[in-house]
Amino acid sequence: MYKIFIEFTEWINHLLIWMPGVIGVKVRKILYKNRFISCGKNVNISKGCYIRDFKNINFGKNINLGVNSQIYAGKDSKISVGNNLSTNSNVMINADHGGYIEIRDNVLLGPNVVIRASNHAFSRKDIPINQQGHIAGRIILHEDVWLGANVVILPNVEIGKGSIVAAGSVVTKNVGDYSIVGGVPEELIEMRH
C-alpha cells in the first residue's frame, strides 16, 4: 500500500510541476508555499521547475523562477534566498550533500546558470570517484549581483555586492564588490564605476 501511495504522490507532483500557464503558477504558489521553511509573498514558480527538499529552503518575497529550473537542498543542506530574485530558464541551484547557498536581495540569474555548493571527492585512487562521496561547500551571492548566461559558480565562492559575472564564465574564487569578471576561470575585467 505504501508503494502505491508513493507512486501516486509522484504522479501528482509531476502533474503539478508541468501544469502550464497562469493557473499552473497560481496552483504551485498555493500548494508549495507551506512546504518551505519560510516563503514570502509573490513567489512565482514556472512550469518544469523541480524543487527537492523544500524543508531546507527559505524564500523571501518577489521570487521568479524561470522555466525548467531546479533547486536541490538535500539532507544537511540549506538554501536561503532573499528578496527580488529573478532567474531565467534552466537555472540550477544545488546545495545537495551538505552544501550551503545564500542568495541575497536583488539578484539576477541568466539562463543555464549553475550554482553548485558541493563537489565530488576524488583524493583516493583505490576507490572509484563515484564511491568517494562529496565535499560540502558554501556559496554566497551578495546583494545586486548579476550572473550572465551559462555561468558556473563552484563551491566556496562569494560574489561581492554589485558584481557582474559575464556569460559563459566559471567562477572558482571570490569576486570583490562591484567587480565585472569573465572567463574560464574568471578574471577581473573592470570595476563598476
Short mmCIF file of C-alpha atoms in Angstrom, two decimals:
data_model
loop_
_atom_site.label_atom_id
_atom_site.label_comp_id
_atom_site.label_asym_id
_atom_site.label_seq_id
_atom_site.Cartn_x
_atom_site.Cartn_y
_atom_site.Cartn_z
CA MET A 1 0.00 0.00 0.00
CA TYR A 2 2.86 2.37 0.86
CA LYS A 3 4.44 1.87 -2.59
CA ILE A 4 1.13 2.76 -4.26
CA PHE A 5 0.89 5.94 -2.15
CA ILE A 6 4.46 6.93 -3.11
CA GLU A 7 3.78 6.36 -6.80
CA PHE A 8 0.50 8.30 -6.62
CA THR A 9 2.34 11.18 -4.92
CA GLU A 10 4.98 11.15 -7.67
CA TRP A 11 2.26 11.36 -10.34
CA ILE A 12 0.59 14.30 -8.60
CA ASN A 13 3.94 16.12 -8.21
CA HIS A 14 4.76 15.52 -11.88
CA LEU A 15 1.41 16.94 -12.99
CA LEU A 16 1.85 19.92 -10.66
CA ILE A 17 5.37 20.63 -11.96
CA TRP A 18 4.22 20.64 -15.59
CA MET A 19 0.88 22.43 -15.17
CA PRO A 20 1.08 25.28 -17.73
CA GLY A 21 0.06 28.92 -17.75
CA VAL A 22 -1.06 31.37 -15.13
CA ILE A 23 -3.20 28.72 -13.46
CA GLY A 24 -0.16 26.46 -13.05
CA VAL A 25 1.84 29.28 -11.43
CA LYS A 26 -1.03 30.07 -9.04
CA VAL A 27 -1.61 26.42 -8.09
CA ARG A 28 2.12 25.88 -7.41
CA LYS A 29 2.22 29.08 -5.34
CA ILE A 30 -0.66 27.88 -3.16
CA LEU A 31 0.50 24.27 -2.76
CA TYR A 32 4.23 24.93 -2.38
CA LYS A 33 4.14 27.94 -0.03
CA ASN A 34 3.78 25.98 3.22
CA ARG A 35 6.35 23.35 2.23
CA PHE A 36 9.30 25.79 2.51
CA ILE A 37 10.87 26.71 5.87
CA SER A 38 9.61 30.18 5.04
CA CYS A 39 8.21 31.73 1.89
CA GLY A 40 7.42 35.40 1.30
CA LYS A 41 4.75 36.93 -0.91
CA ASN A 42 4.79 36.91 -4.68
CA VAL A 43 6.77 33.72 -5.31
CA ASN A 44 6.23 32.57 -8.91
CA ILE A 45 7.43 29.11 -9.91
CA SER A 46 7.23 28.47 -13.66
CA LYS A 47 6.35 25.15 -15.23
CA GLY A 48 9.02 22.49 -15.24
CA CYS A 49 10.67 23.74 -12.03
CA TYR A 50 11.77 20.88 -9.84
CA ILE A 51 12.36 21.57 -6.14
CA ARG A 52 13.72 18.88 -3.83
CA ASP A 53 13.63 19.10 -0.04
CA PHE A 54 11.53 22.21 0.47
CA LYS A 55 12.12 21.87 4.23
CA ASN A 56 15.72 23.08 3.75
CA ILE A 57 14.85 26.19 1.71
CA ASN A 58 13.97 29.76 2.78
CA PHE A 59 12.48 32.12 0.18
CA GLY A 60 11.99 35.85 0.61
CA LYS A 61 9.43 37.82 -1.39
CA ASN A 62 9.23 38.61 -5.12
CA ILE A 63 10.90 35.43 -6.36
CA ASN A 64 10.53 34.44 -10.01
CA LEU A 65 11.90 31.04 -11.04
CA GLY A 66 12.23 30.53 -14.80
CA VAL A 67 11.01 27.53 -16.78
CA ASN A 68 12.77 24.20 -16.08
CA SER A 69 14.84 25.49 -13.16
CA GLN A 70 15.99 23.07 -10.46
CA ILE A 71 16.61 23.64 -6.76
CA TYR A 72 18.16 20.92 -4.61
CA ALA A 73 18.66 21.19 -0.87
CA GLY A 74 19.06 17.61 0.35
CA LYS A 75 19.81 16.29 3.81
CA ASP A 76 22.11 18.57 5.86
CA SER A 77 21.92 21.22 3.13
CA LYS A 78 20.44 24.70 3.15
CA ILE A 79 19.40 27.31 0.60
CA SER A 80 18.47 30.82 1.73
CA VAL A 81 17.12 33.30 -0.83
CA GLY A 82 16.45 36.96 -0.03
CA ASN A 83 14.01 39.26 -1.81
CA ASN A 84 13.71 40.07 -5.51
CA LEU A 85 15.39 37.08 -7.14
CA SER A 86 14.76 36.66 -10.84
CA THR A 87 16.02 33.61 -12.72
CA ASN A 88 15.86 32.81 -16.39
CA SER A 89 15.23 29.28 -17.70
CA ASN A 90 17.21 26.13 -16.85
CA VAL A 91 18.89 27.54 -13.74
CA MET A 92 20.26 25.02 -11.22
CA ILE A 93 20.77 25.97 -7.57
CA ASN A 94 22.22 22.88 -5.94
CA ALA A 95 23.24 22.63 -2.27
CA ASP A 96 22.94 18.83 -2.02
CA HIS A 97 25.38 16.77 0.06
CA GLY A 98 25.74 19.22 2.95
CA GLY A 99 26.20 22.40 0.92
CA TYR A 100 25.01 25.90 1.80
CA ILE A 101 23.87 28.54 -0.69
CA GLU A 102 22.84 32.06 0.25
CA ILE A 103 21.42 34.40 -2.38
CA ARG A 104 20.81 37.88 -1.02
CA ASP A 105 18.49 40.62 -2.32
CA ASN A 106 18.10 41.86 -5.90
CA VAL A 107 19.95 39.09 -7.75
CA LEU A 108 19.56 38.23 -11.45
CA LEU A 109 20.46 34.79 -12.83
CA GLY A 110 20.69 34.33 -16.60
CA PRO A 111 19.70 31.18 -18.49
CA ASN A 112 21.54 27.93 -17.75
CA VAL A 113 23.34 29.25 -14.66
CA VAL A 114 24.68 26.50 -12.37
CA ILE A 115 25.36 27.21 -8.69
CA ARG A 116 26.80 24.05 -7.07
CA ALA A 117 27.89 24.19 -3.42
CA SER A 118 29.37 20.68 -3.11
CA ASN A 119 31.73 18.66 -5.22
CA HIS A 120 32.76 15.03 -5.67
CA ALA A 121 35.63 13.79 -3.52
CA PHE A 122 38.43 12.29 -5.61
CA SER A 123 41.54 12.12 -3.42
CA ARG A 124 41.81 8.31 -3.36
CA LYS A 125 42.99 6.35 -6.39
CA ASP A 126 41.96 2.95 -4.98
CA ILE A 127 38.23 3.81 -4.96
CA PRO A 128 36.19 4.99 -7.97
CA ILE A 129 35.26 8.67 -7.78
CA ASN A 130 31.55 7.85 -7.76
CA GLN A 131 32.06 5.96 -4.48
CA GLN A 132 34.09 8.60 -2.60
CA GLY A 133 31.22 10.83 -1.56
CA HIS A 134 31.15 14.61 -1.64
CA ILE A 135 32.89 17.59 -0.09
CA ALA A 136 30.41 20.19 1.15
CA GLY A 137 30.98 23.86 0.42
CA ARG A 138 29.36 27.28 0.65
CA ILE A 139 28.36 29.86 -1.91
CA ILE A 140 27.17 33.40 -1.16
CA LEU A 141 25.82 35.83 -3.74
CA HIS A 142 25.68 39.26 -2.12
CA GLU A 143 23.16 41.99 -2.98
CA ASP A 144 22.69 43.31 -6.52
CA VAL A 145 24.58 40.53 -8.36
CA TRP A 146 24.00 39.61 -12.00
CA LEU A 147 25.19 36.26 -13.38
CA GLY A 148 25.04 36.12 -17.19
CA ALA A 149 24.00 33.14 -19.29
CA ASN A 150 25.80 29.81 -18.76
CA VAL A 151 27.76 30.95 -15.69
CA VAL A 152 29.01 28.22 -13.33
CA ILE A 153 29.72 29.04 -9.67
CA LEU A 154 31.86 26.43 -7.91
CA PRO A 155 31.97 25.68 -4.15
CA ASN A 156 33.45 28.04 -1.57
CA VAL A 157 32.93 31.23 -3.56
CA GLU A 158 31.48 34.61 -2.59
CA ILE A 159 30.32 37.03 -5.25
CA GLY A 160 30.59 40.58 -3.87
CA LYS A 161 27.90 43.23 -3.78
CA GLY A 162 27.02 44.81 -7.12
CA SER A 163 29.17 42.42 -9.15
CA ILE A 164 28.57 41.11 -12.66
CA VAL A 165 29.79 37.77 -13.99
CA ALA A 166 30.00 37.65 -17.80
CA ALA A 167 28.22 34.97 -19.80
CA GLY A 168 30.00 31.60 -20.02
CA SER A 169 32.29 32.21 -17.04
CA VAL A 170 33.39 29.62 -14.49
CA VAL A 171 33.91 31.22 -11.06
CA THR A 172 36.47 29.42 -8.88
CA LYS A 173 37.39 32.11 -6.34
CA ASN A 174 35.85 35.07 -4.52
CA VAL A 175 34.79 38.12 -6.52
CA GLY A 176 35.11 41.55 -4.88
CA ASP A 177 32.35 44.13 -4.60
CA TYR A 178 31.38 45.96 -7.83
CA SER A 179 33.65 43.79 -9.99
CA ILE A 180 32.96 42.70 -13.54
CA VAL A 181 34.58 39.32 -14.16
CA GLY A 182 34.63 36.87 -17.03
CA GLY A 183 36.41 33.85 -18.46
CA VAL A 184 37.35 30.28 -17.57
CA PRO A 185 38.44 30.61 -14.85
CA GLU A 186 37.17 34.09 -14.17
CA GLU A 187 39.44 37.13 -14.29
CA LEU A 188 38.75 40.75 -13.39
CA ILE A 189 37.68 42.71 -16.48
CA GLU A 190 36.99 46.02 -14.76
CA MET A 191 35.37 47.65 -11.76
CA ARG A 192 31.91 49.19 -11.91
CA HIS A 193 32.09 52.99 -11.63
#
